[in-house]
Amino acid sequence: MSHSPARGSRPMHKVIFDTDPGVDDALALLYLARHPDIDLLGVTTVFGNAPLSMTFRNARVLARAFGATAPVHAGAAEALVPVAEDFPWHIHGNNGLGNLPVGEPADPPTSTAVAFLIDTIRAHPGEVRILAVGRMTNLALALAEAPEIAGLVRDVVLMGGAFGTHGNITPAAEANIFGDPLAADHVFRAQWPVTAIPLNVTRRTVMTRQALADLCRTGDDAMRMVGALSQDYIGFYESNGEAGMLVHDCTAGVFLTDPDLFDLQGGSVRVCDHGPFRGQTLQRPDGIGFPPSDWDGRRSQQVAMDGDGAAILDRIAKVCGNA
Ligand code: BDR
Ligand code: CA
């Protein structure tokens, strides 16, 4: 691809993708599989857009369809504190992939997401970047089992949260955080560098029907598969007044490779885990004086408060659509 220099002339990003495919997860996986600077070490799956049995199946089908050889592992099937919750069939379809018939994967099922995270992070100290675009349950379980991994990862990039703006599943909360707020709070408070890519940014990355069609025209069969499974998803957003579909998870993927397209704010982050504000994310911005409180002592994390939506979409087009 003309936009990227030869492999080896730029740093590679060793990435574990924690995901709940999920229509927008599928585009993100294609971005990771196609980007020449990304070394996809593995995929870990979690419940969210559909039950774990489906998200795990979907991740395996998508990874193989996209030519990715990375192992795919099953993780958590419920939140740290389970609650009765409906799956978003009206957004991601009755199979989590926009009702596109996807069949069954050839590779056998495994249930080792947490062990895979821990082992892989230990095997590559200081190198692994975790891109988490579903509930943070697998990450929280890995931290609980092996707290030292916080000091061994390069960073955690997550799609989640809504900072000073309304959510998308309740007025207070974004779906990934709402689905396991306790896990998200564990992830934000751990001693590893976290960058959150919240709705504040993903509401700026709206891919129109025309743009999606253009990617399918210039891209390969894998991109056309993503285009086919995105049809109902884009319809959902259009019926809600958007000009196209929000590509939440792929926007977080672009942060891995093009962080300059995002405006970051530093400060500790907390998550409300109950009541009407369940899943609400709040940041205490660095540099502002507050009286002593139980916010003190928490690690400062980064939150993307804004981003260049057009440029992010352009990056996605170049990588996924050979544009
Ligand atoms: C997030 O929730 C899921 O529905 C999407 O895949 C994305 O990760 C957006 O709020
Ligand atoms: Ca997702």
GROMACS .gro file of C-alpha atoms and ligand atoms in nm:
model
  334
    1MET     CA    1   0.000   0.000   0.000
    2SER     CA    2   0.139   0.335  -0.095
    3HIS     CA    3   0.062   0.502   0.238
    4SER     CA    4   0.298   0.284   0.439
    5PRO     CA    5   0.670   0.242   0.406
    6ALA     CA    6   0.822  -0.102   0.390
    7ARG     CA    7   0.783  -0.325   0.695
    8GLY     CA    8   1.074  -0.274   0.929
    9SER     CA    9   1.120   0.098   0.871
   10ARG     CA   10   0.861   0.186   1.136
   11PRO     CA   11   0.796   0.036   1.477
   12MET     CA   12   0.562  -0.259   1.488
   13HIS     CA   13   0.279  -0.262   1.734
   14LYS     CA   14   0.228  -0.596   1.905
   15VAL     CA   15  -0.146  -0.602   1.970
   16ILE     CA   16  -0.390  -0.823   2.157
   17PHE     CA   17  -0.745  -0.744   2.046
   18ASP     CA   18  -1.010  -0.793   2.316
   19THR     CA   19  -1.345  -0.779   2.142
   20ASP     CA   20  -1.716  -0.872   2.124
   21PRO     CA   21  -1.796  -0.893   1.750
   22GLY     CA   22  -2.012  -0.704   1.687
   23VAL     CA   23  -2.039  -0.517   1.359
   24ASP     CA   24  -1.803  -0.228   1.437
   25ASP     CA   25  -1.565  -0.477   1.598
   26ALA     CA   26  -1.544  -0.651   1.259
   27LEU     CA   27  -1.415  -0.339   1.086
   28ALA     CA   28  -1.163  -0.290   1.367
   29LEU     CA   29  -1.038  -0.648   1.326
   30LEU     CA   30  -0.996  -0.591   0.954
   31TYR     CA   31  -0.795  -0.274   1.029
   32LEU     CA   32  -0.566  -0.470   1.263
   33ALA     CA   33  -0.530  -0.757   1.016
   34ARG     CA   34  -0.447  -0.527   0.724
   35HIS     CA   35  -0.229  -0.259   0.883
   36PRO     CA   36   0.137  -0.321   0.794
   37ASP     CA   37   0.263  -0.180   1.124
   38ILE     CA   38   0.046  -0.406   1.340
   39ASP     CA   39   0.152  -0.748   1.459
   40LEU     CA   40  -0.172  -0.908   1.580
   41LEU     CA   41  -0.062  -1.149   1.854
   42GLY     CA   42  -0.407  -1.277   1.940
   43VAL     CA   43  -0.776  -1.211   1.982
   44THR     CA   44  -0.961  -1.251   2.310
   45THR     CA   45  -1.337  -1.245   2.318
   46VAL     CA   46  -1.594  -1.134   2.569
   47PHE     CA   47  -1.973  -1.121   2.589
   48GLY     CA   48  -2.131  -0.789   2.494
   49ASN     CA   49  -2.287  -0.728   2.156
   50ALA     CA   50  -2.404  -1.091   2.175
   51PRO     CA   51  -2.350  -1.385   2.414
   52LEU     CA   52  -1.994  -1.513   2.440
   53SER     CA   53  -2.073  -1.823   2.233
   54MET     CA   54  -2.157  -1.593   1.941
   55THR     CA   55  -1.885  -1.333   1.985
   56PHE     CA   56  -1.626  -1.611   2.010
   57ARG     CA   57  -1.764  -1.783   1.702
   58ASN     CA   58  -1.779  -1.452   1.515
   59ALA     CA   59  -1.422  -1.358   1.600
   60ARG     CA   60  -1.293  -1.691   1.472
   61VAL     CA   61  -1.493  -1.667   1.151
   62LEU     CA   62  -1.385  -1.308   1.089
   63ALA     CA   63  -1.019  -1.365   1.169
   64ARG     CA   64  -0.994  -1.652   0.923
   65ALA     CA   65  -1.196  -1.467   0.657
   66PHE     CA   66  -0.955  -1.175   0.692
   67GLY     CA   67  -0.650  -1.401   0.661
   68ALA     CA   68  -0.539  -1.341   1.020
   69THR     CA   69  -0.360  -1.638   1.172
   70ALA     CA   70  -0.360  -1.506   1.529
   71PRO     CA   71  -0.515  -1.739   1.787
   72VAL     CA   72  -0.866  -1.657   1.909
   73HIS     CA   73  -0.964  -1.729   2.267
   74ALA     CA   74  -1.291  -1.729   2.461
   75GLY     CA   75  -1.308  -1.518   2.774
   76ALA     CA   76  -1.577  -1.395   3.009
   77ALA     CA   77  -1.943  -1.481   2.953
   78GLU     CA   78  -2.072  -1.240   3.216
   79ALA     CA   79  -1.975  -0.931   3.413
   80LEU     CA   80  -1.779  -0.942   3.741
   81VAL     CA   81  -2.112  -0.871   3.910
   82PRO     CA   82  -2.361  -1.029   3.671
   83VAL     CA   83  -2.687  -0.848   3.597
   84ALA     CA   84  -2.976  -0.945   3.375
   85GLU     CA   85  -2.911  -0.763   3.049
   86ASP     CA   86  -3.056  -0.778   2.700
   87PHE     CA   87  -2.822  -0.809   2.406
   88PRO     CA   88  -2.844  -0.535   2.138
   89TRP     CA   89  -2.997  -0.754   1.866
   90HIS     CA   90  -3.157  -0.446   1.707
   91ILE     CA   91  -2.810  -0.297   1.646
   92HIS     CA   92  -2.582  -0.593   1.575
   93GLY     CA   93  -2.837  -0.843   1.441
   94ASN     CA   94  -2.953  -1.178   1.578
   95ASN     CA   95  -2.607  -1.332   1.533
   96GLY     CA   96  -2.396  -1.030   1.633
   97LEU     CA   97  -2.292  -0.980   1.271
   98GLY     CA   98  -2.586  -0.801   1.115
   99ASN     CA   99  -2.772  -1.127   1.036
  100LEU     CA  100  -2.512  -1.218   0.773
  101PRO     CA  101  -2.492  -1.600   0.766
  102VAL     CA  102  -2.136  -1.675   0.871
  103GLY     CA  103  -2.128  -2.050   0.931
  104GLU     CA  104  -1.909  -2.213   1.192
  105PRO     CA  105  -1.531  -2.175   1.225
  106ALA     CA  106  -1.300  -2.464   1.155
  107ASP     CA  107  -1.065  -2.418   1.451
  108PRO     CA  108  -1.163  -2.581   1.779
  109PRO     CA  109  -1.300  -2.374   2.068
  110THR     CA  110  -1.070  -2.281   2.353
  111SER     CA  111  -1.142  -2.098   2.679
  112THR     CA  112  -0.815  -1.941   2.767
  113ALA     CA  113  -0.846  -1.566   2.712
  114VAL     CA  114  -0.722  -1.468   3.058
  115ALA     CA  115  -0.431  -1.714   3.050
  116PHE     CA  116  -0.345  -1.600   2.698
  117LEU     CA  117  -0.339  -1.235   2.804
  118ILE     CA  118  -0.114  -1.308   3.102
  119ASP     CA  119   0.123  -1.543   2.919
  120THR     CA  120   0.158  -1.320   2.614
  121ILE     CA  121   0.223  -1.006   2.819
  122ARG     CA  122   0.487  -1.192   3.022
  123ALA     CA  123   0.650  -1.321   2.704
  124HIS     CA  124   0.688  -0.969   2.556
  125PRO     CA  125   0.765  -0.737   2.850
  126GLY     CA  126   0.709  -0.372   2.765
  127GLU     CA  127   0.579  -0.445   2.417
  128VAL     CA  128   0.218  -0.558   2.421
  129ARG     CA  129  -0.058  -0.311   2.344
  130ILE     CA  130  -0.407  -0.424   2.443
  131LEU     CA  131  -0.690  -0.286   2.231
  132ALA     CA  132  -1.009  -0.350   2.430
  133VAL     CA  133  -1.337  -0.273   2.256
  134GLY     CA  134  -1.592  -0.466   2.463
  135ARG     CA  135  -1.663  -0.509   2.830
  136MET     CA  136  -1.336  -0.488   3.027
  137THR     CA  137  -1.407  -0.814   3.210
  138ASN     CA  138  -1.120  -1.017   3.062
  139LEU     CA  139  -0.871  -0.743   3.148
  140ALA     CA  140  -0.998  -0.715   3.505
  141LEU     CA  141  -0.978  -1.093   3.551
  142ALA     CA  142  -0.623  -1.098   3.415
  143LEU     CA  143  -0.522  -0.816   3.652
  144ALA     CA  144  -0.674  -1.000   3.946
  145GLU     CA  145  -0.486  -1.319   3.863
  146ALA     CA  146  -0.153  -1.160   3.772
  147PRO     CA  147  -0.133  -0.800   3.898
  148GLU     CA  148   0.225  -0.767   3.773
  149ILE     CA  149   0.105  -0.756   3.411
  150ALA     CA  150   0.015  -0.390   3.471
  151GLY     CA  151   0.387  -0.315   3.477
  152LEU     CA  152   0.461  -0.532   3.175
  153VAL     CA  153   0.226  -0.405   2.905
  154ARG     CA  154   0.314  -0.114   2.681
  155ASP     CA  155  -0.035   0.030   2.712
  156VAL     CA  156  -0.408  -0.033   2.707
  157VAL     CA  157  -0.626   0.145   2.453
  158LEU     CA  158  -0.996   0.104   2.510
  159MET     CA  159  -1.312   0.208   2.333
  160GLY     CA  160  -1.547   0.318   2.603
  161GLY     CA  161  -1.695   0.593   2.812
  162ALA     CA  162  -1.866   0.926   2.762
  163PHE     CA  163  -1.694   1.218   2.935
  164GLY     CA  164  -1.914   1.519   2.999
  165THR     CA  165  -2.155   1.405   2.731
  166HIS     CA  166  -2.450   1.167   2.715
  167GLY     CA  167  -2.407   0.794   2.680
  168ASN     CA  168  -2.553   0.560   2.422
  169ILE     CA  169  -2.719   0.300   2.641
  170THR     CA  170  -2.838   0.532   2.918
  171PRO     CA  171  -2.810   0.909   2.946
  172ALA     CA  172  -2.512   0.847   3.173
  173ALA     CA  173  -2.331   0.552   3.018
  174GLU     CA  174  -2.163   0.412   2.710
  175ALA     CA  175  -2.238   0.045   2.643
  176ASN     CA  176  -1.895  -0.113   2.698
  177ILE     CA  177  -1.856   0.054   3.037
  178PHE     CA  178  -2.219   0.004   3.141
  179GLY     CA  179  -2.189  -0.370   3.069
  180ASP     CA  180  -1.925  -0.419   3.339
  181PRO     CA  181  -1.859  -0.093   3.525
  182LEU     CA  182  -1.661  -0.261   3.802
  183ALA     CA  183  -1.422  -0.418   3.551
  184ALA     CA  184  -1.378  -0.082   3.379
  185ASP     CA  185  -1.297   0.085   3.710
  186HIS     CA  186  -1.032  -0.183   3.782
  187VAL     CA  187  -0.878  -0.118   3.441
  188PHE     CA  188  -0.867   0.260   3.490
  189ARG     CA  189  -0.717   0.236   3.838
  190ALA     CA  190  -0.445  -0.020   3.752
  191GLN     CA  191  -0.084   0.092   3.722
  192TRP     CA  192  -0.070   0.062   3.344
  193PRO     CA  193  -0.109   0.342   3.091
  194VAL     CA  194  -0.466   0.359   2.962
  195THR     CA  195  -0.602   0.570   2.680
  196ALA     CA  196  -0.980   0.581   2.651
  197ILE     CA  197  -1.141   0.651   2.315
  198PRO     CA  198  -1.493   0.747   2.424
  199LEU     CA  199  -1.811   0.853   2.248
  200ASN     CA  200  -1.675   1.210   2.252
  201VAL     CA  201  -1.456   1.102   1.960
  202THR     CA  202  -1.648   0.818   1.800
  203ARG     CA  203  -1.945   1.048   1.742
  204ARG     CA  204  -1.710   1.228   1.501
  205THR     CA  205  -1.629   0.917   1.299
  206VAL     CA  206  -1.949   0.867   1.104
  207MET     CA  207  -1.905   0.653   0.792
  208THR     CA  208  -2.173   0.727   0.533
  209ARG     CA  209  -2.333   0.465   0.309
  210GLN     CA  210  -2.145   0.614   0.016
  211ALA     CA  211  -1.812   0.595   0.197
  212LEU     CA  212  -1.880   0.233   0.294
  213ALA     CA  213  -1.974   0.149  -0.066
  214ASP     CA  214  -1.652   0.313  -0.187
  215LEU     CA  215  -1.446   0.096   0.051
  216CYS     CA  216  -1.622  -0.216  -0.075
  217ARG     CA  217  -1.547  -0.113  -0.434
  218THR     CA  218  -1.177  -0.046  -0.379
  219GLY     CA  219  -1.120  -0.307  -0.109
  220ASP     CA  220  -1.098  -0.684  -0.115
  221ASP     CA  221  -1.344  -0.964  -0.032
  222ALA     CA  222  -1.287  -0.917   0.339
  223MET     CA  223  -1.392  -0.551   0.314
  224ARG     CA  224  -1.696  -0.654   0.113
  225MET     CA  225  -1.787  -0.899   0.390
  226VAL     CA  226  -1.766  -0.614   0.641
  227GLY     CA  227  -1.981  -0.404   0.408
  228ALA     CA  228  -2.244  -0.677   0.386
  229LEU     CA  229  -2.265  -0.735   0.759
  230SER     CA  230  -2.280  -0.358   0.826
  231GLN     CA  231  -2.601  -0.291   0.634
  232ASP     CA  232  -2.849  -0.320   0.922
  233TYR     CA  233  -2.606  -0.146   1.157
  234ILE     CA  234  -2.581   0.156   0.931
  235GLY     CA  235  -2.959   0.151   0.899
  236PHE     CA  236  -2.989   0.163   1.277
  237TYR     CA  237  -2.777   0.477   1.294
  238GLU     CA  238  -2.955   0.639   1.001
  239SER     CA  239  -3.290   0.579   1.169
  240ASN     CA  240  -3.148   0.764   1.469
  241GLY     CA  241  -3.068   1.069   1.261
  242GLU     CA  242  -2.701   1.002   1.187
  243ALA     CA  243  -2.553   1.050   0.840
  244GLY     CA  244  -2.401   0.702   0.862
  245MET     CA  245  -2.261   0.446   1.106
  246LEU     CA  246  -2.038   0.522   1.401
  247VAL     CA  247  -1.720   0.317   1.367
  248HIS     CA  248  -1.649   0.312   1.739
  249ASP     CA  249  -1.404   0.026   1.765
  250CYS     CA  250  -1.202   0.097   1.453
  251THR     CA  251  -1.156   0.455   1.574
  252ALA     CA  252  -0.981   0.312   1.880
  253GLY     CA  253  -0.775   0.095   1.644
  254VAL     CA  254  -0.659   0.405   1.457
  255PHE     CA  255  -0.532   0.547   1.786
  256LEU     CA  256  -0.275   0.266   1.799
  257THR     CA  257  -0.116   0.379   1.474
  258ASP     CA  258  -0.207   0.749   1.447
  259PRO     CA  259  -0.225   0.899   1.797
  260ASP     CA  260  -0.166   1.251   1.664
  261LEU     CA  261  -0.523   1.257   1.531
  262PHE     CA  262  -0.660   1.264   1.887
  263ASP     CA  263  -0.671   1.535   2.156
  264LEU     CA  264  -0.590   1.381   2.492
  265GLN     CA  265  -0.663   1.497   2.846
  266GLY     CA  266  -0.478   1.350   3.142
  267GLY     CA  267  -0.631   1.268   3.477
  268SER     CA  268  -0.754   0.983   3.693
  269VAL     CA  269  -1.077   0.817   3.584
  270ARG     CA  270  -1.351   0.659   3.791
  271VAL     CA  271  -1.659   0.464   3.696
  272CYS     CA  272  -1.991   0.463   3.881
  273ASP     CA  273  -2.104   0.103   3.929
  274HIS     CA  274  -2.465   0.129   4.047
  275GLY     CA  275  -2.791   0.321   4.028
  276PRO     CA  276  -2.904   0.562   3.760
  277PHE     CA  277  -2.545   0.672   3.693
  278ARG     CA  278  -2.416   0.315   3.652
  279GLY     CA  279  -2.143   0.316   3.389
  280GLN     CA  280  -2.085   0.691   3.398
  281THR     CA  281  -1.718   0.780   3.349
  282LEU     CA  282  -1.564   1.080   3.523
  283GLN     CA  283  -1.214   1.220   3.497
  284ARG     CA  284  -1.034   1.444   3.742
  285PRO     CA  285  -0.824   1.654   3.504
  286ASP     CA  286  -0.458   1.687   3.598
  287GLY     CA  287  -0.346   2.029   3.719
  288ILE     CA  288  -0.665   2.129   3.897
  289GLY     CA  289  -0.642   2.159   4.275
  290PHE     CA  290  -0.899   1.970   4.479
  291PRO     CA  291  -0.917   1.910   4.854
  292PRO     CA  292  -0.794   1.566   4.966
  293SER     CA  293  -1.037   1.287   4.879
  294ASP     CA  294  -1.047   0.923   4.777
  295TRP     CA  295  -0.965   1.038   4.424
  296ASP     CA  296  -0.609   1.091   4.544
  297GLY     CA  297  -0.342   0.837   4.459
  298ARG     CA  298  -0.505   0.709   4.145
  299ARG     CA  299  -0.293   0.689   3.834
  300SER     CA  300  -0.343   0.961   3.574
  301GLN     CA  301  -0.483   0.812   3.252
  302GLN     CA  302  -0.547   0.963   2.911
  303VAL     CA  303  -0.891   1.035   2.767
  304ALA     CA  304  -0.941   1.141   2.407
  305MET     CA  305  -1.179   1.435   2.435
  306ASP     CA  306  -1.179   1.507   2.065
  307GLY     CA  307  -1.033   1.384   1.739
  308ASP     CA  308  -1.007   1.460   1.370
  309GLY     CA  309  -1.299   1.252   1.247
  310ALA     CA  310  -1.232   1.307   0.876
  311ALA     CA  311  -0.866   1.212   0.909
  312ILE     CA  312  -0.949   0.903   1.115
  313LEU     CA  313  -1.198   0.788   0.849
  314ASP     CA  314  -0.935   0.855   0.586
  315ARG     CA  315  -0.689   0.627   0.769
  316ILE     CA  316  -0.951   0.353   0.785
  317ALA     CA  317  -1.021   0.391   0.413
  318LYS     CA  318  -0.653   0.362   0.327
  319VAL     CA  319  -0.600   0.049   0.534
  320CYS     CA  320  -0.930  -0.135   0.487
  321GLY     CA  321  -1.023  -0.009   0.140
  322ASN     CA  322  -0.681   0.037  -0.023
  323ALA     CA  323  -0.802   0.390  -0.093
  324BDR     C1  324  -1.939   0.005   2.183
  324BDR     O1  325  -2.044  -0.084   2.221
  324BDR     C2  326  -2.056  -0.188   2.127
  324BDR     O2  327  -2.186  -0.198   2.086
  324BDR     C3  328  -1.970  -0.153   2.011
  324BDR     O3  329  -1.913  -0.266   1.950
  324BDR     C4  330  -1.866  -0.062   2.068
  324BDR     O4  331  -1.757  -0.133   2.119
  324BDR     C5  332  -1.999   0.139   2.148
  324BDR     O5  333  -2.064   0.194   2.258
  325CA      CA  334  -1.725  -0.370   2.056
   0.00000   0.00000   0.00000
